[in-house]
């Protein structure tokens, strides 16, 4: 298989609760708690530091942001969760938005981001339960890998994956220096190839 790369990336649209989701795809969604580095990861993958806006105040984004990649699929930035200062009403509308999107049938794959330095939270565990409940295939990505010594990264990532209740493997990624980028691109390439095959067999 040819090496997959991102040659073109552009912001497409934002959708909030009650809005109309983009249909078709494929769509690869990024999910994770506030400040885990979703926007930074998208910017690093696409080599464009201004593509996804990085919010100074965590928990503020309540929209699903779609980025069109190579004119052929979407990377979807889902709003972060687990930020303590968010009101109950906002938490509820976040839950409704996420459930609507996850159950829409539009999601091809989810990259669930966890911070390599910290044990998964109760909110992380609940998120994984949702992903499994809605039957969406997923890959765990341990962000901020540059914060740990290279020799300790994979062990920490796998330990956190196990604590989360997932198979004990997570892909290590650093948006700071691009470590893990090739592996993640290769994963995207495999997801898209798999998607094409399913379409051809349908």
mmCIF file with all atom_site columns, C-alpha atoms in Angstrom:
data_model
loop_
_atom_site.group_PDB
_atom_site.id
_atom_site.type_symbol
_atom_site.label_atom_id
_atom_site.label_alt_id
_atom_site.label_comp_id
_atom_site.label_asym_id
_atom_site.label_entity_id
_atom_site.label_seq_id
_atom_site.pdbx_PDB_ins_code
_atom_site.Cartn_x
_atom_site.Cartn_y
_atom_site.Cartn_z
_atom_site.occupancy
_atom_site.B_iso_or_equiv
_atom_site.pdbx_formal_charge
_atom_site.auth_seq_id
_atom_site.auth_comp_id
_atom_site.auth_asym_id
_atom_site.auth_atom_id
_atom_site.pdbx_PDB_model_num
ATOM 1   C CA . UNK A 1 1   ? 0.000   0.000  0.000  1.00 0.00 ? 1   UNK A CA 1
ATOM 2   C CA . UNK A 1 2   ? 1.261   3.477  -0.854 1.00 0.00 ? 2   UNK A CA 1
ATOM 3   C CA . UNK A 1 3   ? 2.337   5.622  2.056  1.00 0.00 ? 3   UNK A CA 1
ATOM 4   C CA . UNK A 1 4   ? -0.621  7.778  3.063  1.00 0.00 ? 4   UNK A CA 1
ATOM 5   C CA . UNK A 1 5   ? -0.094  11.517 3.533  1.00 0.00 ? 5   UNK A CA 1
ATOM 6   C CA . UNK A 1 6   ? -2.199  14.618 4.070  1.00 0.00 ? 6   UNK A CA 1
ATOM 7   C CA . UNK A 1 7   ? -1.684  16.957 1.134  1.00 0.00 ? 7   UNK A CA 1
ATOM 8   C CA . UNK A 1 8   ? -4.640  19.274 1.579  1.00 0.00 ? 8   UNK A CA 1
ATOM 9   C CA . UNK A 1 9   ? -6.633  20.289 4.672  1.00 0.00 ? 9   UNK A CA 1
ATOM 10  C CA . UNK A 1 10  ? -9.284  22.962 5.131  1.00 0.00 ? 10  UNK A CA 1
ATOM 11  C CA . UNK A 1 11  ? -11.883 23.849 7.756  1.00 0.00 ? 11  UNK A CA 1
ATOM 12  C CA . UNK A 1 12  ? -15.336 23.004 6.405  1.00 0.00 ? 12  UNK A CA 1
ATOM 13  C CA . UNK A 1 13  ? -18.039 23.792 8.981  1.00 0.00 ? 13  UNK A CA 1
ATOM 14  C CA . UNK A 1 14  ? -19.122 23.697 12.638 1.00 0.00 ? 14  UNK A CA 1
ATOM 15  C CA . UNK A 1 15  ? -22.291 22.018 13.863 1.00 0.00 ? 15  UNK A CA 1
ATOM 16  C CA . UNK A 1 16  ? -23.955 22.485 17.248 1.00 0.00 ? 16  UNK A CA 1
ATOM 17  C CA . UNK A 1 17  ? -26.834 20.759 19.013 1.00 0.00 ? 17  UNK A CA 1
ATOM 18  C CA . UNK A 1 18  ? -29.869 20.656 16.715 1.00 0.00 ? 18  UNK A CA 1
ATOM 19  C CA . UNK A 1 19  ? -27.719 21.360 13.644 1.00 0.00 ? 19  UNK A CA 1
ATOM 20  C CA . UNK A 1 20  ? -27.396 19.072 10.642 1.00 0.00 ? 20  UNK A CA 1
ATOM 21  C CA . UNK A 1 21  ? -24.360 16.792 10.636 1.00 0.00 ? 21  UNK A CA 1
ATOM 22  C CA . UNK A 1 22  ? -22.383 16.330 7.453  1.00 0.00 ? 22  UNK A CA 1
ATOM 23  C CA . UNK A 1 23  ? -23.369 13.026 5.930  1.00 0.00 ? 23  UNK A CA 1
ATOM 24  C CA . UNK A 1 24  ? -21.060 10.769 4.020  1.00 0.00 ? 24  UNK A CA 1
ATOM 25  C CA . UNK A 1 25  ? -17.377 10.712 4.537  1.00 0.00 ? 25  UNK A CA 1
ATOM 26  C CA . UNK A 1 26  ? -15.468 8.770  5.594  1.00 0.00 ? 26  UNK A CA 1
ATOM 27  C CA . UNK A 1 27  ? -15.313 10.620 8.934  1.00 0.00 ? 27  UNK A CA 1
ATOM 28  C CA . UNK A 1 28  ? -12.546 10.057 11.474 1.00 0.00 ? 28  UNK A CA 1
ATOM 29  C CA . UNK A 1 29  ? -13.419 11.796 14.731 1.00 0.00 ? 29  UNK A CA 1
ATOM 30  C CA . UNK A 1 30  ? -11.102 12.953 17.531 1.00 0.00 ? 30  UNK A CA 1
ATOM 31  C CA . UNK A 1 31  ? -12.441 12.783 21.064 1.00 0.00 ? 31  UNK A CA 1
ATOM 32  C CA . UNK A 1 32  ? -10.870 13.376 24.464 1.00 0.00 ? 32  UNK A CA 1
ATOM 33  C CA . UNK A 1 33  ? -11.111 15.446 27.603 1.00 0.00 ? 33  UNK A CA 1
ATOM 34  C CA . UNK A 1 34  ? -10.583 19.205 27.542 1.00 0.00 ? 34  UNK A CA 1
ATOM 35  C CA . UNK A 1 35  ? -6.937  20.158 27.050 1.00 0.00 ? 35  UNK A CA 1
ATOM 36  C CA . UNK A 1 36  ? -5.827  16.677 25.943 1.00 0.00 ? 36  UNK A CA 1
ATOM 37  C CA . UNK A 1 37  ? -4.577  18.231 22.700 1.00 0.00 ? 37  UNK A CA 1
ATOM 38  C CA . UNK A 1 38  ? -7.141  17.380 19.989 1.00 0.00 ? 38  UNK A CA 1
ATOM 39  C CA . UNK A 1 39  ? -6.726  20.620 18.035 1.00 0.00 ? 39  UNK A CA 1
ATOM 40  C CA . UNK A 1 40  ? -2.928  20.486 18.391 1.00 0.00 ? 40  UNK A CA 1
ATOM 41  C CA . UNK A 1 41  ? -2.929  16.926 17.074 1.00 0.00 ? 41  UNK A CA 1
ATOM 42  C CA . UNK A 1 42  ? -5.046  17.891 14.030 1.00 0.00 ? 42  UNK A CA 1
ATOM 43  C CA . UNK A 1 43  ? -2.745  20.855 13.326 1.00 0.00 ? 43  UNK A CA 1
ATOM 44  C CA . UNK A 1 44  ? 0.350   18.676 13.677 1.00 0.00 ? 44  UNK A CA 1
ATOM 45  C CA . UNK A 1 45  ? -1.074  15.927 11.443 1.00 0.00 ? 45  UNK A CA 1
ATOM 46  C CA . UNK A 1 46  ? -2.015  18.464 8.761  1.00 0.00 ? 46  UNK A CA 1
ATOM 47  C CA . UNK A 1 47  ? 1.180   20.530 9.259  1.00 0.00 ? 47  UNK A CA 1
ATOM 48  C CA . UNK A 1 48  ? -0.869  23.697 9.644  1.00 0.00 ? 48  UNK A CA 1
ATOM 49  C CA . UNK A 1 49  ? -0.663  25.395 13.053 1.00 0.00 ? 49  UNK A CA 1
ATOM 50  C CA . UNK A 1 50  ? -3.669  27.626 12.284 1.00 0.00 ? 50  UNK A CA 1
ATOM 51  C CA . UNK A 1 51  ? -6.093  24.983 11.010 1.00 0.00 ? 51  UNK A CA 1
ATOM 52  C CA . UNK A 1 52  ? -7.883  24.016 14.247 1.00 0.00 ? 52  UNK A CA 1
ATOM 53  C CA . UNK A 1 53  ? -8.247  26.852 16.726 1.00 0.00 ? 53  UNK A CA 1
ATOM 54  C CA . UNK A 1 54  ? -6.698  26.044 20.083 1.00 0.00 ? 54  UNK A CA 1
ATOM 55  C CA . UNK A 1 55  ? -8.911  27.470 22.816 1.00 0.00 ? 55  UNK A CA 1
ATOM 56  C CA . UNK A 1 56  ? -7.284  29.271 25.751 1.00 0.00 ? 56  UNK A CA 1
ATOM 57  C CA . UNK A 1 57  ? -10.231 28.403 27.981 1.00 0.00 ? 57  UNK A CA 1
ATOM 58  C CA . UNK A 1 58  ? -10.861 24.639 28.214 1.00 0.00 ? 58  UNK A CA 1
ATOM 59  C CA . UNK A 1 59  ? -14.403 23.326 28.015 1.00 0.00 ? 59  UNK A CA 1
ATOM 60  C CA . UNK A 1 60  ? -15.595 26.274 25.949 1.00 0.00 ? 60  UNK A CA 1
ATOM 61  C CA . UNK A 1 61  ? -15.977 24.544 22.582 1.00 0.00 ? 61  UNK A CA 1
ATOM 62  C CA . UNK A 1 62  ? -19.477 23.189 22.235 1.00 0.00 ? 62  UNK A CA 1
ATOM 63  C CA . UNK A 1 63  ? -19.361 22.598 18.493 1.00 0.00 ? 63  UNK A CA 1
ATOM 64  C CA . UNK A 1 64  ? -18.323 19.739 16.248 1.00 0.00 ? 64  UNK A CA 1
ATOM 65  C CA . UNK A 1 65  ? -15.731 21.038 13.781 1.00 0.00 ? 65  UNK A CA 1
ATOM 66  C CA . UNK A 1 66  ? -15.280 19.360 10.399 1.00 0.00 ? 66  UNK A CA 1
ATOM 67  C CA . UNK A 1 67  ? -12.023 19.532 8.438  1.00 0.00 ? 67  UNK A CA 1
ATOM 68  C CA . UNK A 1 68  ? -11.998 18.314 4.819  1.00 0.00 ? 68  UNK A CA 1
ATOM 69  C CA . UNK A 1 69  ? -8.829  16.353 4.089  1.00 0.00 ? 69  UNK A CA 1
ATOM 70  C CA . UNK A 1 70  ? -7.418  15.627 0.601  1.00 0.00 ? 70  UNK A CA 1
ATOM 71  C CA . UNK A 1 71  ? -10.919 16.440 -0.750 1.00 0.00 ? 71  UNK A CA 1
ATOM 72  C CA . UNK A 1 72  ? -11.853 12.876 0.161  1.00 0.00 ? 72  UNK A CA 1
ATOM 73  C CA . UNK A 1 73  ? -12.622 12.492 3.891  1.00 0.00 ? 73  UNK A CA 1
ATOM 74  C CA . UNK A 1 74  ? -13.176 14.433 7.127  1.00 0.00 ? 74  UNK A CA 1
ATOM 75  C CA . UNK A 1 75  ? -11.253 14.774 10.349 1.00 0.00 ? 75  UNK A CA 1
ATOM 76  C CA . UNK A 1 76  ? -13.842 15.747 12.937 1.00 0.00 ? 76  UNK A CA 1
ATOM 77  C CA . UNK A 1 77  ? -12.880 17.605 16.119 1.00 0.00 ? 77  UNK A CA 1
ATOM 78  C CA . UNK A 1 78  ? -15.420 16.794 18.840 1.00 0.00 ? 78  UNK A CA 1
ATOM 79  C CA . UNK A 1 79  ? -15.871 19.081 21.872 1.00 0.00 ? 79  UNK A CA 1
ATOM 80  C CA . UNK A 1 80  ? -13.771 18.166 24.915 1.00 0.00 ? 80  UNK A CA 1
ATOM 81  C CA . UNK A 1 81  ? -15.323 16.780 28.082 1.00 0.00 ? 81  UNK A CA 1
ATOM 82  C CA . UNK A 1 82  ? -14.637 16.565 31.797 1.00 0.00 ? 82  UNK A CA 1
ATOM 83  C CA . UNK A 1 83  ? -13.950 20.237 32.501 1.00 0.00 ? 83  UNK A CA 1
ATOM 84  C CA . UNK A 1 84  ? -15.116 20.887 36.075 1.00 0.00 ? 84  UNK A CA 1
ATOM 85  C CA . UNK A 1 85  ? -16.243 24.514 35.658 1.00 0.00 ? 85  UNK A CA 1
ATOM 86  C CA . UNK A 1 86  ? -18.837 23.740 32.998 1.00 0.00 ? 86  UNK A CA 1
ATOM 87  C CA . UNK A 1 87  ? -22.456 24.113 34.152 1.00 0.00 ? 87  UNK A CA 1
ATOM 88  C CA . UNK A 1 88  ? -24.827 21.147 34.437 1.00 0.00 ? 88  UNK A CA 1
ATOM 89  C CA . UNK A 1 89  ? -26.903 22.467 31.518 1.00 0.00 ? 89  UNK A CA 1
ATOM 90  C CA . UNK A 1 90  ? -23.811 22.709 29.304 1.00 0.00 ? 90  UNK A CA 1
ATOM 91  C CA . UNK A 1 91  ? -22.777 19.189 30.307 1.00 0.00 ? 91  UNK A CA 1
ATOM 92  C CA . UNK A 1 92  ? -26.223 17.902 29.356 1.00 0.00 ? 92  UNK A CA 1
ATOM 93  C CA . UNK A 1 93  ? -26.219 19.627 25.961 1.00 0.00 ? 93  UNK A CA 1
ATOM 94  C CA . UNK A 1 94  ? -22.682 18.273 25.340 1.00 0.00 ? 94  UNK A CA 1
ATOM 95  C CA . UNK A 1 95  ? -23.995 14.762 26.131 1.00 0.00 ? 95  UNK A CA 1
ATOM 96  C CA . UNK A 1 96  ? -26.921 15.148 23.723 1.00 0.00 ? 96  UNK A CA 1
ATOM 97  C CA . UNK A 1 97  ? -24.668 16.483 20.959 1.00 0.00 ? 97  UNK A CA 1
ATOM 98  C CA . UNK A 1 98  ? -22.185 13.632 21.356 1.00 0.00 ? 98  UNK A CA 1
ATOM 99  C CA . UNK A 1 99  ? -24.870 10.948 21.478 1.00 0.00 ? 99  UNK A CA 1
ATOM 100 C CA . UNK A 1 100 ? -26.547 12.370 18.367 1.00 0.00 ? 100 UNK A CA 1
ATOM 101 C CA . UNK A 1 101 ? -23.250 12.347 16.480 1.00 0.00 ? 101 UNK A CA 1
ATOM 102 C CA . UNK A 1 102 ? -22.092 8.905  17.657 1.00 0.00 ? 102 UNK A CA 1
ATOM 103 C CA . UNK A 1 103 ? -25.458 7.360  16.789 1.00 0.00 ? 103 UNK A CA 1
ATOM 104 C CA . UNK A 1 104 ? -25.714 9.157  13.408 1.00 0.00 ? 104 UNK A CA 1
ATOM 105 C CA . UNK A 1 105 ? -24.057 6.338  11.454 1.00 0.00 ? 105 UNK A CA 1
ATOM 106 C CA . UNK A 1 106 ? -21.636 8.854  9.916  1.00 0.00 ? 106 UNK A CA 1
ATOM 107 C CA . UNK A 1 107 ? -18.598 8.030  12.078 1.00 0.00 ? 107 UNK A CA 1
ATOM 108 C CA . UNK A 1 108 ? -16.150 5.643  10.410 1.00 0.00 ? 108 UNK A CA 1
ATOM 109 C CA . UNK A 1 109 ? -13.568 5.577  13.212 1.00 0.00 ? 109 UNK A CA 1
ATOM 110 C CA . UNK A 1 110 ? -12.691 7.397  16.436 1.00 0.00 ? 110 UNK A CA 1
ATOM 111 C CA . UNK A 1 111 ? -9.290  8.403  17.701 1.00 0.00 ? 111 UNK A CA 1
ATOM 112 C CA . UNK A 1 112 ? -9.767  8.601  21.462 1.00 0.00 ? 112 UNK A CA 1
ATOM 113 C CA . UNK A 1 113 ? -7.059  10.786 22.976 1.00 0.00 ? 113 UNK A CA 1
ATOM 114 C CA . UNK A 1 114 ? -5.680  10.224 26.464 1.00 0.00 ? 114 UNK A CA 1
ATOM 115 C CA . UNK A 1 115 ? -2.894  12.171 28.186 1.00 0.00 ? 115 UNK A CA 1
ATOM 116 C CA . UNK A 1 116 ? 0.143   9.880  28.436 1.00 0.00 ? 116 UNK A CA 1
ATOM 117 C CA . UNK A 1 117 ? 1.092   11.366 31.842 1.00 0.00 ? 117 UNK A CA 1
ATOM 118 C CA . UNK A 1 118 ? -2.203  10.805 33.662 1.00 0.00 ? 118 UNK A CA 1
ATOM 119 C CA . UNK A 1 119 ? -4.413  7.881  34.542 1.00 0.00 ? 119 UNK A CA 1
ATOM 120 C CA . UNK A 1 120 ? -7.759  7.900  32.690 1.00 0.00 ? 120 UNK A CA 1
ATOM 121 C CA . UNK A 1 121 ? -10.590 9.699  34.491 1.00 0.00 ? 121 UNK A CA 1
ATOM 122 C CA . UNK A 1 122 ? -14.146 8.492  35.113 1.00 0.00 ? 122 UNK A CA 1
ATOM 123 C CA . UNK A 1 123 ? -15.200 10.717 32.172 1.00 0.00 ? 123 UNK A CA 1
ATOM 124 C CA . UNK A 1 124 ? -12.659 8.940  29.915 1.00 0.00 ? 124 UNK A CA 1
ATOM 125 C CA . UNK A 1 125 ? -14.076 5.568  30.947 1.00 0.00 ? 125 UNK A CA 1
ATOM 126 C CA . UNK A 1 126 ? -17.620 6.744  30.266 1.00 0.00 ? 126 UNK A CA 1
ATOM 127 C CA . UNK A 1 127 ? -16.563 8.016  26.837 1.00 0.00 ? 127 UNK A CA 1
ATOM 128 C CA . UNK A 1 128 ? -15.073 4.644  25.934 1.00 0.00 ? 128 UNK A CA 1
ATOM 129 C CA . UNK A 1 129 ? -18.295 2.942  27.073 1.00 0.00 ? 129 UNK A CA 1
ATOM 130 C CA . UNK A 1 130 ? -20.266 5.211  24.730 1.00 0.00 ? 130 UNK A CA 1
ATOM 131 C CA . UNK A 1 131 ? -17.934 4.453  21.805 1.00 0.00 ? 131 UNK A CA 1
ATOM 132 C CA . UNK A 1 132 ? -18.319 0.711  22.414 1.00 0.00 ? 132 UNK A CA 1
ATOM 133 C CA . UNK A 1 133 ? -22.082 1.024  22.944 1.00 0.00 ? 133 UNK A CA 1
ATOM 134 C CA . UNK A 1 134 ? -22.501 2.761  19.566 1.00 0.00 ? 134 UNK A CA 1
ATOM 135 C CA . UNK A 1 135 ? -20.240 0.183  17.920 1.00 0.00 ? 135 UNK A CA 1
ATOM 136 C CA . UNK A 1 136 ? -17.753 2.660  16.478 1.00 0.00 ? 136 UNK A CA 1
ATOM 137 C CA . UNK A 1 137 ? -14.244 1.266  15.802 1.00 0.00 ? 137 UNK A CA 1
ATOM 138 C CA . UNK A 1 138 ? -11.595 3.200  17.724 1.00 0.00 ? 138 UNK A CA 1
ATOM 139 C CA . UNK A 1 139 ? -7.860  3.686  18.201 1.00 0.00 ? 139 UNK A CA 1
ATOM 140 C CA . UNK A 1 140 ? -6.351  5.026  21.431 1.00 0.00 ? 140 UNK A CA 1
ATOM 141 C CA . UNK A 1 141 ? -3.797  7.807  21.049 1.00 0.00 ? 141 UNK A CA 1
ATOM 142 C CA . UNK A 1 142 ? -1.640  8.848  24.020 1.00 0.00 ? 142 UNK A CA 1
ATOM 143 C CA . UNK A 1 143 ? -0.867  12.557 23.548 1.00 0.00 ? 143 UNK A CA 1
ATOM 144 C CA . UNK A 1 144 ? 1.913   14.772 24.977 1.00 0.00 ? 144 UNK A CA 1
ATOM 145 C CA . UNK A 1 145 ? 4.419   11.915 24.523 1.00 0.00 ? 145 UNK A CA 1
ATOM 146 C CA . UNK A 1 146 ? 7.320   14.408 24.493 1.00 0.00 ? 146 UNK A CA 1
ATOM 147 C CA . UNK A 1 147 ? 6.709   14.984 28.224 1.00 0.00 ? 147 UNK A CA 1
ATOM 148 C CA . UNK A 1 148 ? 8.105   11.514 28.981 1.00 0.00 ? 148 UNK A CA 1
ATOM 149 C CA . UNK A 1 149 ? 11.470  9.951  28.211 1.00 0.00 ? 149 UNK A CA 1
ATOM 150 C CA . UNK A 1 150 ? 11.336  7.998  24.956 1.00 0.00 ? 150 UNK A CA 1
ATOM 151 C CA . UNK A 1 151 ? 12.125  4.731  26.794 1.00 0.00 ? 151 UNK A CA 1
ATOM 152 C CA . UNK A 1 152 ? 9.077   5.130  29.082 1.00 0.00 ? 152 UNK A CA 1
ATOM 153 C CA . UNK A 1 153 ? 6.455   6.259  26.575 1.00 0.00 ? 153 UNK A CA 1
ATOM 154 C CA . UNK A 1 154 ? 5.017   3.029  25.221 1.00 0.00 ? 154 UNK A CA 1
ATOM 155 C CA . UNK A 1 155 ? 4.869   1.428  28.653 1.00 0.00 ? 155 UNK A CA 1
ATOM 156 C CA . UNK A 1 156 ? 2.975   4.436  30.083 1.00 0.00 ? 156 UNK A CA 1
ATOM 157 C CA . UNK A 1 157 ? 0.620   4.586  27.086 1.00 0.00 ? 157 UNK A CA 1
ATOM 158 C CA . UNK A 1 158 ? -0.186  0.868  27.302 1.00 0.00 ? 158 UNK A CA 1
ATOM 159 C CA . UNK A 1 159 ? -0.681  1.009  31.091 1.00 0.00 ? 159 UNK A CA 1
ATOM 160 C CA . UNK A 1 160 ? -3.189  3.870  30.717 1.00 0.00 ? 160 UNK A CA 1
ATOM 161 C CA . UNK A 1 161 ? -5.018  2.005  27.938 1.00 0.00 ? 161 UNK A CA 1
ATOM 162 C CA . UNK A 1 162 ? -5.369  -0.983 30.256 1.00 0.00 ? 162 UNK A CA 1
ATOM 163 C CA . UNK A 1 163 ? -6.627  1.227  33.131 1.00 0.00 ? 163 UNK A CA 1
ATOM 164 C CA . UNK A 1 164 ? -9.186  2.676  30.735 1.00 0.00 ? 164 UNK A CA 1
ATOM 165 C CA . UNK A 1 165 ? -10.564 -0.822 30.169 1.00 0.00 ? 165 UNK A CA 1
ATOM 166 C CA . UNK A 1 166 ? -9.379  -1.057 26.561 1.00 0.00 ? 166 UNK A CA 1
ATOM 167 C CA . UNK A 1 167 ? -6.915  -3.507 24.979 1.00 0.00 ? 167 UNK A CA 1
ATOM 168 C CA . UNK A 1 168 ? -3.515  -2.511 26.446 1.00 0.00 ? 168 UNK A CA 1
ATOM 169 C CA . UNK A 1 169 ? -2.111  -0.519 23.529 1.00 0.00 ? 169 UNK A CA 1
ATOM 170 C CA . UNK A 1 170 ? -2.152  3.169  22.643 1.00 0.00 ? 170 UNK A CA 1
ATOM 171 C CA . UNK A 1 171 ? -0.276  4.937  19.894 1.00 0.00 ? 171 UNK A CA 1
ATOM 172 C CA . UNK A 1 172 ? 2.120   7.565  21.321 1.00 0.00 ? 172 UNK A CA 1
ATOM 173 C CA . UNK A 1 173 ? 1.937   11.054 19.795 1.00 0.00 ? 173 UNK A CA 1
ATOM 174 C CA . UNK A 1 174 ? 3.607   14.411 20.332 1.00 0.00 ? 174 UNK A CA 1
ATOM 175 C CA . UNK A 1 175 ? 2.100   17.439 18.602 1.00 0.00 ? 175 UNK A CA 1
ATOM 176 C CA . UNK A 1 176 ? 5.153   19.336 19.846 1.00 0.00 ? 176 UNK A CA 1
ATOM 177 C CA . UNK A 1 177 ? 7.727   17.467 17.737 1.00 0.00 ? 177 UNK A CA 1
ATOM 178 C CA . UNK A 1 178 ? 5.633   15.212 15.462 1.00 0.00 ? 178 UNK A CA 1
ATOM 179 C CA . UNK A 1 179 ? 6.700   11.926 17.077 1.00 0.00 ? 179 UNK A CA 1
ATOM 180 C CA . UNK A 1 180 ? 4.103   9.299  16.132 1.00 0.00 ? 180 UNK A CA 1
ATOM 181 C CA . UNK A 1 181 ? 2.870   11.252 13.088 1.00 0.00 ? 181 UNK A CA 1
ATOM 182 C CA . UNK A 1 182 ? 3.946   8.624  10.534 1.00 0.00 ? 182 UNK A CA 1
ATOM 183 C CA . UNK A 1 183 ? 2.306   5.856  12.539 1.00 0.00 ? 183 UNK A CA 1
ATOM 184 C CA . UNK A 1 184 ? -0.946  7.789  12.890 1.00 0.00 ? 184 UNK A CA 1
ATOM 185 C CA . UNK A 1 185 ? -0.974  8.672  9.166  1.00 0.00 ? 185 UNK A CA 1
ATOM 186 C CA . UNK A 1 186 ? -0.453  5.024  8.350  1.00 0.00 ? 186 UNK A CA 1
ATOM 187 C CA . UNK A 1 187 ? -3.393  4.161  10.651 1.00 0.00 ? 187 UNK A CA 1
ATOM 188 C CA . UNK A 1 188 ? -5.587  6.690  8.795  1.00 0.00 ? 188 UNK A CA 1
ATOM 189 C CA . UNK A 1 189 ? -4.495  5.195  5.475  1.00 0.00 ? 189 UNK A CA 1
ATOM 190 C CA . UNK A 1 190 ? -5.489  1.717  6.698  1.00 0.00 ? 190 UNK A CA 1
ATOM 191 C CA . UNK A 1 191 ? -8.884  2.988  7.976  1.00 0.00 ? 191 UNK A CA 1
ATOM 192 C CA . UNK A 1 192 ? -9.627  4.625  4.606  1.00 0.00 ? 192 UNK A CA 1
ATOM 193 C CA . UNK A 1 193 ? -8.561  1.505  2.670  1.00 0.00 ? 193 UNK A CA 1
ATOM 194 C CA . UNK A 1 194 ? -10.781 -0.632 4.909  1.00 0.00 ? 194 UNK A CA 1
ATOM 195 C CA . UNK A 1 195 ? -13.640 1.803  4.347  1.00 0.00 ? 195 UNK A CA 1
ATOM 196 C CA . UNK A 1 196 ? -13.233 1.602  0.570  1.00 0.00 ? 196 UNK A CA 1
ATOM 197 C CA . UNK A 1 197 ? -13.234 -2.198 0.700  1.00 0.00 ? 197 UNK A CA 1
ATOM 198 C CA . UNK A 1 198 ? -16.435 -2.262 2.766  1.00 0.00 ? 198 UNK A CA 1
ATOM 199 C CA . UNK A 1 199 ? -18.067 0.082  0.230  1.00 0.00 ? 199 UNK A CA 1
ATOM 200 C CA . UNK A 1 200 ? -16.986 -2.107 -2.685 1.00 0.00 ? 200 UNK A CA 1
ATOM 201 C CA . UNK A 1 201 ? -18.328 -5.205 -0.962 1.00 0.00 ? 201 UNK A CA 1
ATOM 202 C CA . UNK A 1 202 ? -21.626 -3.594 -0.017 1.00 0.00 ? 202 UNK A CA 1
#
